[in-house]
Amino acid sequence: MKAAGNPVANGAAGAAIVAASLGCFALGVLAVAGDGWKALATMLTFYRPTGPLSGVSTVAIVVWLVAWSVAHRAWRGKTVAWGKVSVVAFMFLGLALLLTFPPVGDLLLGK
Amino acid sequence: MQITGRDLVTIIHGMLFGGLFLMACFGVLILLHRSLSIRGGGELTEAGRRREHIFLVVMVVLGWGAVLSGAYFVYPWYRAIPPAGVTNLGAYPQRLLLADPHTAGWHTLGMEWKEHVAWMAPILMTMVAWVLMKYEDAGEEHRRLRSTAVVFALAALLAGGVAAGFGALIDKQAPVTGGPAINLMRGTR
């Protein structure tokens, strides 16, 4: 990483991209886990009429925002290796898209 | 000409928030394509920049409006459990779909996919909008950054498209309806 204060540093963008993809990944993991474990589904029911979806989405948003805040503080003003950042972000995004597709979740849960 | 209160909320959720959000996502892809295709000298005026910011913020608000109205207004009506002894499942869309093996897939695949994947769209587009606003002056230096943003905008469009498509199809099979009647127009003879 280059020195802080670089006017065209990509660190803030890297933090935003990795955090958003991590939030999506958390959504996918929680969706599958909530479907597989009744106790977790009950814990994730923050608002009864909406059911576990209320907790799955809320926790994923919290993961996204916390990750964004932490990564932003660490990377802002710095230049990060964009190739590595992209690979990590695409990996989380791809897994998130797979995990939210019900047949994949069912396969993982042995349904 | 009447609709019900739930029809109205469903229209606001799907057509106002969801439909306009998807169109705005497509607009962002055009913006990104344009910024990747311009070779120097393509700077926006201050007014143009301000309007572009307003467009991006409105898109983000529409995306969050779609998922929040869906999860906290429409979805509870969709998944309501009928009281014991109720045989007409018209007001209980999820139960109506699951009662027939020919329609159960609309819930077990369609709704279960839609309800989760939909949340990815506003998360991703909030990030894309923020990056576009933050790096609007970066010009040529951040072409790779914009190329990455294109992938995320496409993923958001896919997620939103799945949610919108299944939402429309499920509502045709088992509509969310009920609540107070709203007169849109007096009947004519």
Short mmCIF file of C-alpha atoms in Angstrom, two decimals:
data_model
loop_
_atom_site.label_atom_id
_atom_site.label_comp_id
_atom_site.label_asym_id
_atom_site.label_seq_id
_atom_site.Cartn_x
_atom_site.Cartn_y
_atom_site.Cartn_z
CA MET A 1 0.00 0.00 0.00
CA LYS A 2 1.13 3.51 -0.81
CA ALA A 3 1.30 6.36 1.67
CA ALA A 4 -1.86 7.88 3.10
CA GLY A 5 -3.15 11.10 1.59
CA ASN A 6 -2.91 9.99 -2.06
CA PRO A 7 -5.65 12.06 -3.79
CA VAL A 8 -6.59 9.25 -6.18
CA ALA A 9 -6.18 6.42 -3.68
CA ASN A 10 -8.60 3.56 -4.29
CA GLY A 11 -8.71 2.30 -0.69
CA ALA A 12 -12.09 3.81 0.15
CA ALA A 13 -13.63 2.20 -2.94
CA GLY A 14 -12.00 -1.12 -2.07
CA ALA A 15 -13.45 -0.93 1.44
CA ALA A 16 -16.95 -0.20 0.08
CA ILE A 17 -16.80 -3.04 -2.45
CA VAL A 18 -15.44 -5.70 -0.09
CA ALA A 19 -17.89 -4.68 2.66
CA ALA A 20 -20.92 -4.79 0.34
CA SER A 21 -19.98 -8.23 -0.97
CA LEU A 22 -19.32 -9.44 2.60
CA GLY A 23 -22.79 -8.19 3.61
CA CYS A 24 -24.34 -10.11 0.72
CA PHE A 25 -22.38 -13.22 1.71
CA ALA A 26 -23.63 -12.88 5.30
CA LEU A 27 -27.16 -12.68 3.90
CA GLY A 28 -26.65 -15.93 2.00
CA VAL A 29 -25.09 -17.77 4.96
CA LEU A 30 -27.85 -16.63 7.33
CA ALA A 31 -30.58 -17.54 4.82
CA VAL A 32 -29.27 -21.11 4.56
CA ALA A 33 -28.51 -21.43 8.29
CA GLY A 34 -31.93 -20.06 9.25
CA ASP A 35 -33.54 -22.58 6.93
CA GLY A 36 -31.54 -25.45 8.42
CA TRP A 37 -31.75 -24.75 12.15
CA LYS A 38 -35.10 -24.00 13.74
CA ALA A 39 -33.49 -22.51 16.86
CA LEU A 40 -31.55 -20.02 14.74
CA ALA A 41 -34.68 -19.18 12.74
CA THR A 42 -36.43 -18.38 16.02
CA MET A 43 -33.51 -16.21 17.13
CA LEU A 44 -33.61 -14.36 13.81
CA THR A 45 -37.31 -13.59 14.12
CA PHE A 46 -36.92 -9.94 15.14
CA TYR A 47 -40.41 -9.06 13.87
CA ARG A 48 -42.90 -11.89 14.12
CA PRO A 49 -45.13 -11.05 11.10
CA THR A 50 -42.07 -11.07 8.82
CA GLY A 51 -40.48 -14.12 10.47
CA PRO A 52 -36.76 -15.03 10.23
CA LEU A 53 -36.33 -12.79 7.17
CA SER A 54 -36.43 -9.78 9.51
CA GLY A 55 -33.34 -11.00 11.38
CA VAL A 56 -31.51 -12.41 8.35
CA SER A 57 -31.74 -9.06 6.52
CA THR A 58 -31.06 -6.92 9.61
CA VAL A 59 -27.96 -8.89 10.65
CA ALA A 60 -26.65 -8.86 7.05
CA ILE A 61 -27.07 -5.07 6.91
CA VAL A 62 -25.27 -4.70 10.26
CA VAL A 63 -22.40 -6.92 9.01
CA TRP A 64 -22.19 -4.81 5.83
CA LEU A 65 -22.17 -1.45 7.64
CA VAL A 66 -19.74 -2.54 10.37
CA ALA A 67 -17.39 -4.09 7.78
CA TRP A 68 -17.62 -0.92 5.69
CA SER A 69 -16.85 1.31 8.66
CA VAL A 70 -13.86 -0.78 9.78
CA ALA A 71 -12.42 -1.24 6.27
CA HIS A 72 -12.97 2.44 5.42
CA ARG A 73 -11.01 3.55 8.47
CA ALA A 74 -8.22 1.13 7.61
CA TRP A 75 -7.97 1.79 3.85
CA ARG A 76 -9.07 5.38 3.22
CA GLY A 77 -6.32 7.49 1.68
CA LYS A 78 -4.38 4.37 0.76
CA THR A 79 -3.93 2.55 -2.51
CA VAL A 80 -4.85 -1.13 -2.32
CA ALA A 81 -4.05 -3.93 -4.76
CA TRP A 82 -7.20 -3.67 -6.84
CA GLY A 83 -6.83 -7.12 -8.40
CA LYS A 84 -6.78 -8.82 -4.99
CA VAL A 85 -9.64 -6.67 -3.66
CA SER A 86 -11.74 -7.52 -6.74
CA VAL A 87 -11.07 -11.25 -6.46
CA VAL A 88 -12.11 -11.29 -2.78
CA ALA A 89 -15.21 -9.20 -3.49
CA PHE A 90 -16.25 -11.30 -6.51
CA MET A 91 -15.75 -14.47 -4.48
CA PHE A 92 -18.09 -13.23 -1.71
CA LEU A 93 -20.59 -11.98 -4.29
CA GLY A 94 -20.60 -15.25 -6.23
CA LEU A 95 -21.05 -17.29 -3.05
CA ALA A 96 -23.85 -14.96 -1.93
CA LEU A 97 -25.70 -15.41 -5.22
CA LEU A 98 -25.30 -19.19 -4.96
CA LEU A 99 -26.38 -19.40 -1.30
CA THR A 100 -29.54 -17.37 -1.84
CA PHE A 101 -30.66 -19.80 -4.60
CA PRO A 102 -32.86 -22.29 -2.68
CA PRO A 103 -31.73 -25.51 -4.46
CA VAL A 104 -28.12 -24.78 -3.40
CA GLY A 105 -29.18 -24.22 0.21
CA ASP A 106 -31.23 -27.41 0.13
CA LEU A 107 -28.25 -29.31 -1.26
CA LEU A 108 -25.99 -28.03 1.53
CA LEU A 109 -28.59 -28.91 4.16
CA GLY A 110 -29.15 -32.37 2.67
CA LYS A 111 -32.86 -31.76 2.05
CA MET B 1 -63.27 1.01 -10.29
CA GLN B 2 -61.86 -0.21 -6.99
CA ILE B 3 -58.68 -1.60 -5.55
CA THR B 4 -58.03 -2.74 -2.00
CA GLY B 5 -55.60 -1.21 0.48
CA ARG B 6 -53.29 -4.22 0.12
CA ASP B 7 -53.42 -3.94 -3.68
CA LEU B 8 -52.29 -0.33 -3.36
CA VAL B 9 -49.38 -1.16 -1.05
CA THR B 10 -48.35 -4.02 -3.35
CA ILE B 11 -48.39 -1.66 -6.34
CA ILE B 12 -46.27 0.90 -4.45
CA HIS B 13 -43.83 -1.87 -3.42
CA GLY B 14 -43.52 -3.56 -6.80
CA MET B 15 -44.18 -0.96 -9.44
CA LEU B 16 -43.25 2.35 -7.84
CA PHE B 17 -40.25 1.32 -5.73
CA GLY B 18 -39.17 -1.94 -7.42
CA GLY B 19 -39.90 -1.04 -11.04
CA LEU B 20 -38.33 2.41 -10.90
CA PHE B 21 -35.34 1.01 -8.98
CA LEU B 22 -34.64 -1.53 -11.73
CA MET B 23 -34.89 1.19 -14.38
CA ALA B 24 -32.48 3.33 -12.34
CA CYS B 25 -30.05 0.39 -12.05
CA PHE B 26 -30.08 0.14 -15.82
CA GLY B 27 -29.45 3.90 -15.96
CA VAL B 28 -26.38 3.47 -13.74
CA LEU B 29 -25.05 0.81 -16.08
CA ILE B 30 -25.41 3.28 -18.95
CA LEU B 31 -23.60 5.93 -16.85
CA LEU B 32 -20.78 3.50 -16.13
CA HIS B 33 -20.55 2.39 -19.75
CA ARG B 34 -20.39 6.02 -20.83
CA SER B 35 -17.69 6.89 -18.28
CA LEU B 36 -15.65 3.90 -19.48
CA SER B 37 -16.08 4.88 -23.12
CA ILE B 38 -15.31 8.63 -22.88
CA ARG B 39 -11.78 9.61 -23.91
CA GLY B 40 -10.95 12.88 -22.06
CA GLY B 41 -12.91 16.15 -22.07
CA GLY B 42 -16.16 14.55 -20.88
CA GLU B 43 -16.54 16.51 -17.67
CA LEU B 44 -19.99 17.33 -16.33
CA THR B 45 -21.13 20.85 -15.49
CA GLU B 46 -21.91 21.60 -11.83
CA ALA B 47 -25.64 21.35 -12.57
CA GLY B 48 -25.16 18.07 -14.39
CA ARG B 49 -23.14 16.69 -11.52
CA ARG B 50 -25.81 17.76 -9.02
CA ARG B 51 -28.57 16.09 -11.07
CA GLU B 52 -26.49 12.92 -11.34
CA HIS B 53 -26.10 12.88 -7.54
CA ILE B 54 -29.85 13.35 -7.11
CA PHE B 55 -30.48 10.47 -9.53
CA LEU B 56 -28.12 8.18 -7.59
CA VAL B 57 -29.63 9.08 -4.20
CA VAL B 58 -33.19 8.60 -5.50
CA MET B 59 -32.17 5.21 -6.91
CA VAL B 60 -30.81 4.13 -3.52
CA VAL B 61 -33.98 5.35 -1.73
CA LEU B 62 -36.15 3.44 -4.23
CA GLY B 63 -34.15 0.25 -3.67
CA TRP B 64 -34.44 0.42 0.10
CA GLY B 65 -38.10 1.41 -0.22
CA ALA B 66 -38.74 -1.72 -2.29
CA VAL B 67 -37.16 -4.21 0.13
CA LEU B 68 -38.45 -2.56 3.32
CA SER B 69 -42.04 -2.20 2.07
CA GLY B 70 -41.88 -5.77 0.78
CA ALA B 71 -40.52 -7.29 3.98
CA TYR B 72 -42.56 -5.31 6.49
CA PHE B 73 -45.89 -4.73 4.71
CA VAL B 74 -46.49 -7.14 1.83
CA TYR B 75 -44.64 -10.24 3.08
CA PRO B 76 -46.55 -10.47 6.41
CA TRP B 77 -49.83 -10.47 4.43
CA TYR B 78 -48.40 -13.09 2.07
CA ARG B 79 -47.27 -15.47 4.83
CA ALA B 80 -50.24 -14.97 7.21
CA ILE B 81 -51.48 -18.21 8.76
CA PRO B 82 -55.21 -18.86 8.43
CA PRO B 83 -57.19 -19.52 11.62
CA ALA B 84 -58.29 -23.13 12.21
CA GLY B 85 -61.28 -24.13 10.13
CA VAL B 86 -60.72 -21.65 7.30
CA THR B 87 -61.09 -23.43 3.98
CA ASN B 88 -61.02 -20.48 1.59
CA LEU B 89 -57.30 -19.67 1.35
CA GLY B 90 -57.74 -16.68 -0.97
CA ALA B 91 -56.54 -14.26 1.71
CA TYR B 92 -53.54 -16.46 2.61
CA PRO B 93 -51.37 -16.58 -0.54
CA GLN B 94 -48.51 -18.69 0.84
CA ARG B 95 -50.91 -21.36 2.13
CA LEU B 96 -52.88 -21.26 -1.10
CA LEU B 97 -49.73 -21.93 -3.14
CA LEU B 98 -48.51 -24.71 -0.84
CA ALA B 99 -51.92 -26.43 -0.85
CA ASP B 100 -51.50 -27.49 -4.47
CA PRO B 101 -48.40 -29.39 -5.66
CA HIS B 102 -48.75 -27.66 -9.04
CA THR B 103 -48.30 -24.22 -7.44
CA ALA B 104 -46.10 -25.05 -4.39
CA GLY B 105 -42.93 -24.31 -6.36
CA TRP B 106 -43.94 -20.67 -6.66
CA HIS B 107 -43.32 -20.48 -2.91
CA THR B 108 -40.57 -23.07 -2.33
CA LEU B 109 -38.42 -21.78 -5.17
CA GLY B 110 -39.84 -18.40 -6.21
CA MET B 111 -40.63 -16.68 -2.93
CA GLU B 112 -37.79 -18.28 -0.97
CA TRP B 113 -35.31 -17.07 -3.59
CA LYS B 114 -36.91 -13.65 -4.01
CA GLU B 115 -37.20 -12.83 -0.32
CA HIS B 116 -33.46 -13.17 0.23
CA VAL B 117 -31.80 -12.24 -3.06
CA ALA B 118 -33.79 -8.99 -3.23
CA TRP B 119 -31.79 -7.51 -0.32
CA MET B 120 -28.57 -7.77 -2.29
CA ALA B 121 -29.76 -5.21 -4.84
CA PRO B 122 -29.98 -2.12 -2.57
CA ILE B 123 -26.81 -3.11 -0.68
CA LEU B 124 -24.85 -3.35 -3.93
CA MET B 125 -26.37 -0.26 -5.54
CA THR B 126 -25.80 1.84 -2.40
CA MET B 127 -22.14 0.90 -2.67
CA VAL B 128 -22.03 1.58 -6.44
CA ALA B 129 -23.71 4.99 -5.98
CA TRP B 130 -21.29 5.92 -3.20
CA VAL B 131 -18.26 4.89 -5.26
CA LEU B 132 -19.52 6.82 -8.30
CA MET B 133 -20.03 9.98 -6.24
CA LYS B 134 -16.76 9.65 -4.33
CA TYR B 135 -14.63 8.98 -7.43
CA GLU B 136 -16.38 11.14 -10.01
CA ASP B 137 -13.27 13.31 -10.38
CA ALA B 138 -10.87 10.40 -10.65
CA GLY B 139 -11.20 10.22 -14.44
CA GLU B 140 -8.84 7.85 -16.19
CA GLU B 141 -7.03 6.78 -13.02
CA HIS B 142 -9.80 4.48 -11.88
CA ARG B 143 -11.04 2.67 -14.96
CA ARG B 144 -10.59 -0.70 -13.22
CA LEU B 145 -12.62 0.55 -10.29
CA ARG B 146 -15.48 1.46 -12.64
CA SER B 147 -15.20 -1.89 -14.44
CA THR B 148 -15.59 -3.61 -11.06
CA ALA B 149 -18.59 -1.39 -10.31
CA VAL B 150 -20.18 -2.58 -13.58
CA VAL B 151 -20.04 -6.20 -12.34
CA PHE B 152 -21.72 -5.22 -9.05
CA ALA B 153 -24.39 -3.17 -10.83
CA LEU B 154 -25.09 -6.15 -13.10
CA ALA B 155 -25.35 -8.42 -10.04
CA ALA B 156 -27.78 -5.94 -8.45
CA LEU B 157 -29.82 -5.86 -11.64
CA LEU B 158 -29.91 -9.68 -11.66
CA ALA B 159 -30.94 -9.83 -7.98
CA GLY B 160 -33.58 -7.13 -8.42
CA GLY B 161 -34.81 -8.73 -11.64
CA VAL B 162 -35.25 -12.13 -9.98
CA ALA B 163 -37.14 -10.48 -7.11
CA ALA B 164 -39.35 -8.38 -9.37
CA GLY B 165 -40.01 -11.20 -11.84
CA PHE B 166 -40.99 -13.74 -9.21
CA GLY B 167 -42.97 -11.08 -7.33
CA ALA B 168 -45.10 -10.40 -10.39
CA LEU B 169 -45.54 -14.09 -11.24
CA ILE B 170 -46.39 -15.11 -7.68
CA ASP B 171 -48.90 -12.28 -7.39
CA LYS B 172 -50.62 -13.61 -10.51
CA GLN B 173 -50.88 -17.09 -8.96
CA ALA B 174 -51.93 -15.98 -5.48
CA PRO B 175 -52.45 -12.23 -5.16
CA VAL B 176 -51.97 -10.36 -1.93
CA THR B 177 -55.29 -8.61 -1.60
CA GLY B 178 -57.80 -7.47 1.01
CA GLY B 179 -58.13 -4.55 3.37
CA PRO B 180 -60.23 -1.45 2.87
CA ALA B 181 -61.69 -0.80 -0.59
CA ILE B 182 -60.37 2.28 -2.38
CA ASN B 183 -62.55 3.83 -5.08
CA LEU B 184 -60.43 5.07 -7.96
CA MET B 185 -63.30 6.03 -10.22
CA ARG B 186 -67.10 5.91 -10.10
CA GLY B 187 -68.58 3.15 -12.26
CA THR B 188 -70.20 4.14 -15.56
CA ARG B 189 -73.10 2.45 -17.33
#
